[in-house]
Amino acid sequence: MDAQSRGRADDVDPADQWVLNPDTGTYELRLGPSGTQSPPGPRRPSTRRTTESESGQSGRSGRREVPGQRNRRAGKAPSGKGPSGESPDAQGRRKRKPKATRKKKVLLWTGGVMGFVLVVGSGGAYWLYQHFNGNISTVDVGDAGSKSSVPDGAFNILVIGTDKRTGKGNEGYGDAGSEGHADTNILFHVSADRTNATALSIPRDMITDIPACPTKQKDGTTKTVPGEKNVRFNTSLGQEGRDPGCTMRTVKQLTGLTVDHFMMADFNAVKELSTAVGGVKICLAKAVNDPKSHLKLPAGQSVVKGEQALAFVRTRHSFGNESDLDRIKQQQQFIGSMIRQMKSDDTLGSPTKLYGLADAATKALTVDSGIGSIKKLTDLAQVLGKIDAKNITFTTLPVIDNPAEGKNHITVVPDPTRADPLFAMMRADTSLTEVKKKEAASKSAAEAEAAARLNGPRAKSSDVRVTVLNGGAKAGSAGDMVTWLQNQKGVLKSSNGANAPQKVPATVLAYAPNQADQARKLADLLGLSAAALKPGTKDAVGKEPMVLTLGPDFSQAGTPIAAPAKAPEGIQKVEADKSVCAK
């Protein structure tokens, strides 16, 4: 059945929303609900859409068919049959198409309206593509980000919520002159197999070091903003003219994870996106009336959008110990709920909501140039949208009170006993979710081969020959490792090779087939996983050493380099499919 005979906007195929504008002679996207349309009935020949195959000629009718548009019943054709070749009566008896499965609807969401526009790609769709493309604001972060919209393997997106007070209605929130700091920060790590993601919140009041940062100026020149030590994380953006690339570099230095892209939202983004999805469900353990954030809601579930949504993510004095750490929890709850709402049938089945969401998102977000087009954003969305919400885990960087402040407890610092293992897990692409594991019998040949690398004889420490290079660890790491190997482990044939030709994402030990016994021994000493052992194809000649390249996962000599198999005890975790009430 065609769109006009359905009677519900939610069942309208997006392709049926394109109609001919008699004033312009082009097809345009109609987003009005079907209930407001005229009742279906006979159509006059002059309004019939004629395709090239129906007319027998090209371009003479003065009408253009929309690519991807389904043929509709259009009254009696000259041949006595409709566009499909059936009689009108036969068409009227056609069975209604079965509803799209949830999986297919999720795939529709992944591309959203932007994906639909790319498929249509002509006629009235062209202006829509240009419209969305023109909405996007971008920042050139140079080599801080990736040029590929969807990098191979695991990748990371930094979501930044800035406290900049621009936009209608935002002047009254205080600090109106703020240049916009990194107020909310979530590092979204997507696994290499695309089955899961970890969303790591980084507290804005955490003390850290900010590296020197080259930034692009409006006149096209590059200015390097000097680095700072022992300052709040939120000053990595805005302060001294720093751009989001500076925040990306700060996160990389802190975690050892390369940040491929960023997405930055301001106050307006929260209001507009929450409105576009029809509101976001949140839960409160108690009634709240906060005069500072203007949040006033009863206990239990509520649906918030616009100003109320912004008040919910901003309020700090109504939950927990009134710290930013507790506010992070309610922001995670809000984002998780928004993800569920975006994936819901209510959103997926409505072309109107999909259009509004795409329009709001492209207007509200600022991104790096690596994803600064509709095509690139759609490619990214198609990957992100396939991750099940139950396999998206929110967690917060473990911190302790800043010891330098005594009893003031204003700022925090990373907890080394829990933060470092968590970073190591993320670098090793170890999921925090209970993703269903493959049966042992279905292990790939590569997995089986990696496991076999650690099985077999070991050489003596005194027989191990290795050159140590620094491929992304902190300065001096190669020398420290050699000193430890020689003095603590008896690996006297180890040497410092200084810096590697290029950085590596994680520590790797390259060895020849006839050095396998040495590699296993060194792996035991260092706590290396099988995945870090990279065998060559040719045997070593004479006294040729193995090559150990230390990556950002190396913290200090004597600390196992392999990532832990499970998350440290006591870290906060919540899956995106869970609804948690703010306390």
PDB file of N, CA and C in Angstrom, residues 418-492:
ATOM      1  N   ARG A 418      44.065   2.223  40.419  1.00  0.00           N
ATOM      2  CA  ARG A 418      42.908   1.802  39.622  1.00  0.00           C
ATOM      3  C   ARG A 418      42.886   2.440  38.236  1.00  0.00           C
ATOM      4  N   ALA A 419      43.398   3.670  38.122  1.00  0.00           N
ATOM      5  CA  ALA A 419      43.357   4.367  36.824  1.00  0.00           C
ATOM      6  C   ALA A 419      44.279   3.700  35.808  1.00  0.00           C
ATOM      7  N   ASP A 420      45.500   3.386  36.217  1.00  0.00           N
ATOM      8  CA  ASP A 420      46.456   2.797  35.274  1.00  0.00           C
ATOM      9  C   ASP A 420      45.973   1.454  34.731  1.00  0.00           C
ATOM     10  N   PRO A 421      45.462   0.531  35.571  1.00  0.00           N
ATOM     11  CA  PRO A 421      44.924  -0.720  35.020  1.00  0.00           C
ATOM     12  C   PRO A 421      43.736  -0.498  34.077  1.00  0.00           C
ATOM     13  N   LEU A 422      42.900   0.497  34.387  1.00  0.00           N
ATOM     14  CA  LEU A 422      41.765   0.789  33.517  1.00  0.00           C
ATOM     15  C   LEU A 422      42.241   1.300  32.158  1.00  0.00           C
ATOM     16  N   PHE A 423      43.224   2.193  32.174  1.00  0.00           N
ATOM     17  CA  PHE A 423      43.797   2.674  30.911  1.00  0.00           C
ATOM     18  C   PHE A 423      44.391   1.508  30.121  1.00  0.00           C
ATOM     19  N   ALA A 424      45.082   0.604  30.828  1.00  0.00           N
ATOM     20  CA  ALA A 424      45.706  -0.543  30.163  1.00  0.00           C
ATOM     21  C   ALA A 424      44.652  -1.422  29.502  1.00  0.00           C
ATOM     22  N   MET A 425      43.514  -1.609  30.171  1.00  0.00           N
ATOM     23  CA  MET A 425      42.425  -2.395  29.591  1.00  0.00           C
ATOM     24  C   MET A 425      41.914  -1.760  28.305  1.00  0.00           C
ATOM     25  N   MET A 426      41.737  -0.453  28.330  1.00  0.00           N
ATOM     26  CA  MET A 426      41.229   0.235  27.153  1.00  0.00           C
ATOM     27  C   MET A 426      42.252   0.195  26.012  1.00  0.00           C
ATOM     28  N   ARG A 427      43.542   0.351  26.348  1.00  0.00           N
ATOM     29  CA  ARG A 427      44.573   0.282  25.315  1.00  0.00           C
ATOM     30  C   ARG A 427      44.622  -1.111  24.688  1.00  0.00           C
ATOM     31  N   ALA A 428      44.363  -2.135  25.510  1.00  0.00           N
ATOM     32  CA  ALA A 428      44.366  -3.506  25.011  1.00  0.00           C
ATOM     33  C   ALA A 428      43.031  -3.888  24.390  1.00  0.00           C
ATOM     34  N   ASP A 429      42.082  -2.946  24.367  1.00  0.00           N
ATOM     35  CA  ASP A 429      40.763  -3.175  23.772  1.00  0.00           C
ATOM     36  C   ASP A 429      40.004  -4.283  24.509  1.00  0.00           C
ATOM     37  N   THR A 430      40.159  -4.300  25.843  1.00  0.00           N
ATOM     38  CA  THR A 430      39.435  -5.260  26.673  1.00  0.00           C
ATOM     39  C   THR A 430      38.117  -4.645  27.111  1.00  0.00           C
ATOM     40  N   SER A 431      37.031  -5.326  26.828  1.00  0.00           N
ATOM     41  CA  SER A 431      35.708  -4.784  27.092  1.00  0.00           C
ATOM     42  C   SER A 431      35.372  -4.795  28.578  1.00  0.00           C
ATOM     43  N   LEU A 432      34.626  -3.779  29.028  1.00  0.00           N
ATOM     44  CA  LEU A 432      34.100  -3.752  30.389  1.00  0.00           C
ATOM     45  C   LEU A 432      32.727  -4.413  30.461  1.00  0.00           C
ATOM     46  N   THR A 433      32.175  -4.802  29.329  1.00  0.00           N
ATOM     47  CA  THR A 433      30.847  -5.401  29.298  1.00  0.00           C
ATOM     48  C   THR A 433      30.952  -6.913  29.204  1.00  0.00           C
ATOM     49  N   GLU A 434      29.863  -7.562  29.511  1.00  0.00           N
ATOM     50  CA  GLU A 434      29.798  -9.019  29.413  1.00  0.00           C
ATOM     51  C   GLU A 434      29.352  -9.397  28.010  1.00  0.00           C
ATOM     52  N   VAL A 435      30.162  -9.051  27.019  1.00  0.00           N
ATOM     53  CA  VAL A 435      29.845  -9.422  25.641  1.00  0.00           C
ATOM     54  C   VAL A 435      29.950 -10.937  25.523  1.00  0.00           C
ATOM     55  N   LYS A 436      28.984 -11.549  24.874  1.00  0.00           N
ATOM     56  CA  LYS A 436      28.971 -13.011  24.741  1.00  0.00           C
ATOM     57  C   LYS A 436      30.260 -13.481  24.071  1.00  0.00           C
ATOM     58  N   LYS A 437      30.955 -14.391  24.736  1.00  0.00           N
ATOM     59  CA  LYS A 437      32.230 -14.872  24.213  1.00  0.00           C
ATOM     60  C   LYS A 437      32.011 -16.007  23.219  1.00  0.00           C
ATOM     61  N   LYS A 438      32.914 -16.085  22.257  1.00  0.00           N
ATOM     62  CA  LYS A 438      32.837 -17.166  21.275  1.00  0.00           C
ATOM     63  C   LYS A 438      33.199 -18.488  21.943  1.00  0.00           C
ATOM     64  N   GLU A 439      32.632 -19.565  21.452  1.00  0.00           N
ATOM     65  CA  GLU A 439      32.988 -20.890  21.939  1.00  0.00           C
ATOM     66  C   GLU A 439      34.448 -21.172  21.589  1.00  0.00           C
ATOM     67  N   ALA A 440      35.115 -21.972  22.442  1.00  0.00           N
ATOM     68  CA  ALA A 440      36.534 -22.269  22.227  1.00  0.00           C
ATOM     69  C   ALA A 440      36.774 -22.913  20.864  1.00  0.00           C
ATOM     70  N   ALA A 441      35.796 -23.694  20.414  1.00  0.00           N
ATOM     71  CA  ALA A 441      35.971 -24.396  19.139  1.00  0.00           C
ATOM     72  C   ALA A 441      35.960 -23.454  17.948  1.00  0.00           C
ATOM     73  N   SER A 442      35.426 -22.259  18.128  1.00  0.00           N
ATOM     74  CA  SER A 442      35.307 -21.332  17.003  1.00  0.00           C
ATOM     75  C   SER A 442      36.409 -20.279  16.999  1.00  0.00           C
ATOM     76  N   LYS A 443      37.442 -20.477  17.801  1.00  0.00           N
ATOM     77  CA  LYS A 443      38.543 -19.513  17.819  1.00  0.00           C
ATOM     78  C   LYS A 443      39.187 -19.432  16.449  1.00  0.00           C
ATOM     79  N   SER A 444      39.557 -18.233  16.070  1.00  0.00           N
ATOM     80  CA  SER A 444      40.193 -18.062  14.777  1.00  0.00           C
ATOM     81  C   SER A 444      41.608 -18.624  14.797  1.00  0.00           C
ATOM     82  N   ALA A 445      42.151 -18.870  13.630  1.00  0.00           N
ATOM     83  CA  ALA A 445      43.516 -19.381  13.528  1.00  0.00           C
ATOM     84  C   ALA A 445      44.506 -18.408  14.153  1.00  0.00           C
ATOM     85  N   ALA A 446      44.219 -17.108  14.017  1.00  0.00           N
ATOM     86  CA  ALA A 446      45.128 -16.100  14.578  1.00  0.00           C
ATOM     87  C   ALA A 446      45.157 -16.177  16.095  1.00  0.00           C
ATOM     88  N   GLU A 447      43.987 -16.388  16.721  1.00  0.00           N
ATOM     89  CA  GLU A 447      43.926 -16.490  18.179  1.00  0.00           C
ATOM     90  C   GLU A 447      44.682 -17.716  18.667  1.00  0.00           C
ATOM     91  N   ALA A 448      44.462 -18.836  17.962  1.00  0.00           N
ATOM     92  CA  ALA A 448      45.139 -20.074  18.344  1.00  0.00           C
ATOM     93  C   ALA A 448      46.652 -19.936  18.199  1.00  0.00           C
ATOM     94  N   GLU A 449      47.064 -19.261  17.128  1.00  0.00           N
ATOM     95  CA  GLU A 449      48.496 -19.068  16.891  1.00  0.00           C
ATOM     96  C   GLU A 449      49.114 -18.191  17.976  1.00  0.00           C
ATOM     97  N   ALA A 450      48.382 -17.132  18.375  1.00  0.00           N
ATOM     98  CA  ALA A 450      48.888 -16.236  19.410  1.00  0.00           C
ATOM     99  C   ALA A 450      49.063 -16.968  20.729  1.00  0.00           C
ATOM    100  N   ALA A 451      48.085 -17.832  21.060  1.00  0.00           N
ATOM    101  CA  ALA A 451      48.175 -18.586  22.309  1.00  0.00           C
ATOM    102  C   ALA A 451      49.366 -19.535  22.288  1.00  0.00           C
ATOM    103  N   ALA A 452      49.645 -20.098  21.104  1.00  0.00           N
ATOM    104  CA  ALA A 452      50.740 -21.070  20.983  1.00  0.00           C
ATOM    105  C   ALA A 452      52.102 -20.425  21.158  1.00  0.00           C
ATOM    106  N   ARG A 453      52.175 -19.109  20.977  1.00  0.00           N
ATOM    107  CA  ARG A 453      53.480 -18.445  21.075  1.00  0.00           C
ATOM    108  C   ARG A 453      54.076 -18.540  22.476  1.00  0.00           C
ATOM    109  N   LEU A 454      53.235 -18.652  23.465  1.00  0.00           N
ATOM    110  CA  LEU A 454      53.733 -18.711  24.834  1.00  0.00           C
ATOM    111  C   LEU A 454      53.993 -20.135  25.301  1.00  0.00           C
ATOM    112  N   ASN A 455      53.696 -21.112  24.462  1.00  0.00           N
ATOM    113  CA  ASN A 455      53.936 -22.514  24.808  1.00  0.00           C
ATOM    114  C   ASN A 455      55.254 -22.971  24.201  1.00  0.00           C
ATOM    115  N   GLY A 456      56.069 -23.619  24.990  1.00  0.00           N
ATOM    116  CA  GLY A 456      57.347 -24.102  24.489  1.00  0.00           C
ATOM    117  C   GLY A 456      58.473 -23.804  25.454  1.00  0.00           C
ATOM    118  N   PRO A 457      59.690 -24.186  25.109  1.00  0.00           N
ATOM    119  CA  PRO A 457      60.838 -24.018  26.007  1.00  0.00           C
ATOM    120  C   PRO A 457      61.224 -22.555  26.199  1.00  0.00           C
ATOM    121  N   ARG A 458      61.851 -22.277  27.331  1.00  0.00           N
ATOM    122  CA  ARG A 458      62.341 -20.936  27.653  1.00  0.00           C
ATOM    123  C   ARG A 458      63.865 -20.941  27.695  1.00  0.00           C
ATOM    124  N   ALA A 459      64.453 -19.841  27.250  1.00  0.00           N
ATOM    125  CA  ALA A 459      65.904 -19.688  27.356  1.00  0.00           C
ATOM    126  C   ALA A 459      66.261 -19.198  28.757  1.00  0.00           C
ATOM    127  N   LYS A 460      67.550 -19.237  29.098  1.00  0.00           N
ATOM    128  CA  LYS A 460      68.003 -18.653  30.344  1.00  0.00           C
ATOM    129  C   LYS A 460      68.080 -17.130  30.189  1.00  0.00           C
ATOM    130  N   SER A 461      67.923 -16.412  31.281  1.00  0.00           N
ATOM    131  CA  SER A 461      68.005 -14.949  31.235  1.00  0.00           C
ATOM    132  C   SER A 461      69.319 -14.488  30.627  1.00  0.00           C
ATOM    133  N   SER A 462      70.397 -15.193  30.947  1.00  0.00           N
ATOM    134  CA  SER A 462      71.719 -14.795  30.458  1.00  0.00           C
ATOM    135  C   SER A 462      71.873 -15.000  28.958  1.00  0.00           C
ATOM    136  N   ASP A 463      70.969 -15.785  28.349  1.00  0.00           N
ATOM    137  CA  ASP A 463      71.048 -16.034  26.907  1.00  0.00           C
ATOM    138  C   ASP A 463      70.152 -15.103  26.093  1.00  0.00           C
ATOM    139  N   VAL A 464      69.354 -14.298  26.762  1.00  0.00           N
ATOM    140  CA  VAL A 464      68.414 -13.414  26.061  1.00  0.00           C
ATOM    141  C   VAL A 464      69.158 -12.191  25.519  1.00  0.00           C
ATOM    142  N   ARG A 465      69.039 -11.964  24.223  1.00  0.00           N
ATOM    143  CA  ARG A 465      69.617 -10.783  23.585  1.00  0.00           C
ATOM    144  C   ARG A 465      68.475  -9.883  23.115  1.00  0.00           C
ATOM    145  N   VAL A 466      68.465  -8.626  23.537  1.00  0.00           N
ATOM    146  CA  VAL A 466      67.368  -7.731  23.159  1.00  0.00           C
ATOM    147  C   VAL A 466      67.838  -6.282  23.139  1.00  0.00           C
ATOM    148  N   THR A 467      67.374  -5.551  22.133  1.00  0.00           N
ATOM    149  CA  THR A 467      67.558  -4.102  22.055  1.00  0.00           C
ATOM    150  C   THR A 467      66.231  -3.446  22.413  1.00  0.00           C
ATOM    151  N   VAL A 468      66.255  -2.480  23.310  1.00  0.00           N
ATOM    152  CA  VAL A 468      65.036  -1.828  23.787  1.00  0.00           C
ATOM    153  C   VAL A 468      64.914  -0.445  23.157  1.00  0.00           C
ATOM    154  N   LEU A 469      63.762  -0.181  22.545  1.00  0.00           N
ATOM    155  CA  LEU A 469      63.476   1.108  21.920  1.00  0.00           C
ATOM    156  C   LEU A 469      62.283   1.764  22.617  1.00  0.00           C
ATOM    157  N   ASN A 470      62.243   3.081  22.561  1.00  0.00           N
ATOM    158  CA  ASN A 470      61.096   3.826  23.096  1.00  0.00           C
ATOM    159  C   ASN A 470      60.184   4.212  21.933  1.00  0.00           C
ATOM    160  N   GLY A 471      58.996   3.606  21.900  1.00  0.00           N
ATOM    161  CA  GLY A 471      58.051   3.867  20.813  1.00  0.00           C
ATOM    162  C   GLY A 471      56.784   4.552  21.262  1.00  0.00           C
ATOM    163  N   GLY A 472      56.853   5.387  22.297  1.00  0.00           N
ATOM    164  CA  GLY A 472      55.675   6.109  22.765  1.00  0.00           C
ATOM    165  C   GLY A 472      55.539   6.130  24.269  1.00  0.00           C
ATOM    166  N   ALA A 473      56.448   5.475  24.987  1.00  0.00           N
ATOM    167  CA  ALA A 473      56.443   5.538  26.449  1.00  0.00           C
ATOM    168  C   ALA A 473      57.054   6.871  26.894  1.00  0.00           C
ATOM    169  N   LYS A 474      56.995   7.156  28.184  1.00  0.00           N
ATOM    170  CA  LYS A 474      57.553   8.418  28.662  1.00  0.00           C
ATOM    171  C   LYS A 474      59.069   8.441  28.444  1.00  0.00           C
ATOM    172  N   ALA A 475      59.623   9.626  28.394  1.00  0.00           N
ATOM    173  CA  ALA A 475      61.049   9.797  28.133  1.00  0.00           C
ATOM    174  C   ALA A 475      61.894   9.041  29.157  1.00  0.00           C
ATOM    175  N   GLY A 476      62.943   8.381  28.679  1.00  0.00           N
ATOM    176  CA  GLY A 476      63.853   7.648  29.560  1.00  0.00           C
ATOM    177  C   GLY A 476      63.445   6.222  29.837  1.00  0.00           C
ATOM    178  N   SER A 477      62.316   5.775  29.258  1.00  0.00           N
ATOM    179  CA  SER A 477      61.800   4.440  29.567  1.00  0.00           C
ATOM    180  C   SER A 477      62.721   3.330  29.072  1.00  0.00           C
ATOM    181  N   ALA A 478      63.310   3.511  27.874  1.00  0.00           N
ATOM    182  CA  ALA A 478      64.188   2.471  27.328  1.00  0.00           C
ATOM    183  C   ALA A 478      65.394   2.256  28.240  1.00  0.00           C
ATOM    184  N   GLY A 479      66.000   3.322  28.717  1.00  0.00           N
ATOM    185  CA  GLY A 479      67.147   3.210  29.619  1.00  0.00           C
ATOM    186  C   GLY A 479      66.766   2.568  30.936  1.00  0.00           C
ATOM    187  N   ASP A 480      65.607   2.967  31.475  1.00  0.00           N
ATOM    188  CA  ASP A 480      65.143   2.383  32.742  1.00  0.00           C
ATOM    189  C   ASP A 480      64.914   0.880  32.591  1.00  0.00           C
ATOM    190  N   MET A 481      64.352   0.482  31.454  1.00  0.00           N
ATOM    191  CA  MET A 481      64.076  -0.941  31.226  1.00  0.00           C
ATOM    192  C   MET A 481      65.374  -1.742  31.149  1.00  0.00           C
ATOM    193  N   VAL A 482      66.359  -1.224  30.430  1.00  0.00           N
ATOM    194  CA  VAL A 482      67.639  -1.930  30.301  1.00  0.00           C
ATOM    195  C   VAL A 482      68.310  -2.071  31.669  1.00  0.00           C
ATOM    196  N   THR A 483      68.288  -1.001  32.445  1.00  0.00           N
ATOM    197  CA  THR A 483      68.882  -1.048  33.788  1.00  0.00           C
ATOM    198  C   THR A 483      68.205  -2.108  34.642  1.00  0.00           C
ATOM    199  N   TRP A 484      66.886  -2.177  34.571  1.00  0.00           N
ATOM    200  CA  TRP A 484      66.126  -3.159  35.359  1.00  0.00           C
ATOM    201  C   TRP A 484      66.403  -4.584  34.891  1.00  0.00           C
ATOM    202  N   LEU A 485      66.447  -4.776  33.578  1.00  0.00           N
ATOM    203  CA  LEU A 485      66.707  -6.111  33.037  1.00  0.00           C
ATOM    204  C   LEU A 485      68.083  -6.621  33.450  1.00  0.00           C
ATOM    205  N   GLN A 486      69.075  -5.735  33.391  1.00  0.00           N
ATOM    206  CA  GLN A 486      70.442  -6.156  33.702  1.00  0.00           C
ATOM    207  C   GLN A 486      70.653  -6.375  35.196  1.00  0.00           C
ATOM    208  N   ASN A 487      70.144  -5.439  36.003  1.00  0.00           N
ATOM    209  CA  ASN A 487      70.420  -5.489  37.441  1.00  0.00           C
ATOM    210  C   ASN A 487      69.470  -6.392  38.220  1.00  0.00           C
ATOM    211  N   GLN A 488      68.219  -6.491  37.742  1.00  0.00           N
ATOM    212  CA  GLN A 488      67.218  -7.240  38.495  1.00  0.00           C
ATOM    213  C   GLN A 488      66.937  -8.626  37.925  1.00  0.00           C
ATOM    214  N   LYS A 489      67.096  -8.792  36.626  1.00  0.00           N
ATOM    215  CA  LYS A 489      66.685 -10.043  35.998  1.00  0.00           C
ATOM    216  C   LYS A 489      67.812 -10.794  35.290  1.00  0.00           C
ATOM    217  N   GLY A 490      69.005 -10.268  35.332  1.00  0.00           N
ATOM    218  CA  GLY A 490      70.141 -10.978  34.762  1.00  0.00           C
ATOM    219  C   GLY A 490      70.170 -11.036  33.252  1.00  0.00           C
ATOM    220  N   VAL A 491      69.449 -10.121  32.586  1.00  0.00           N
ATOM    221  CA  VAL A 491      69.477 -10.072  31.116  1.00  0.00           C
ATOM    222  C   VAL A 491      70.613  -9.134  30.732  1.00  0.00           C
ATOM    223  N   LEU A 492      71.847  -9.654  30.783  1.00  0.00           N
ATOM    224  CA  LEU A 492      73.023  -8.809  30.590  1.00  0.00           C
ATOM    225  C   LEU A 492      73.249  -8.419  29.140  1.00  0.00           C
TER     226      LEU A 492
END
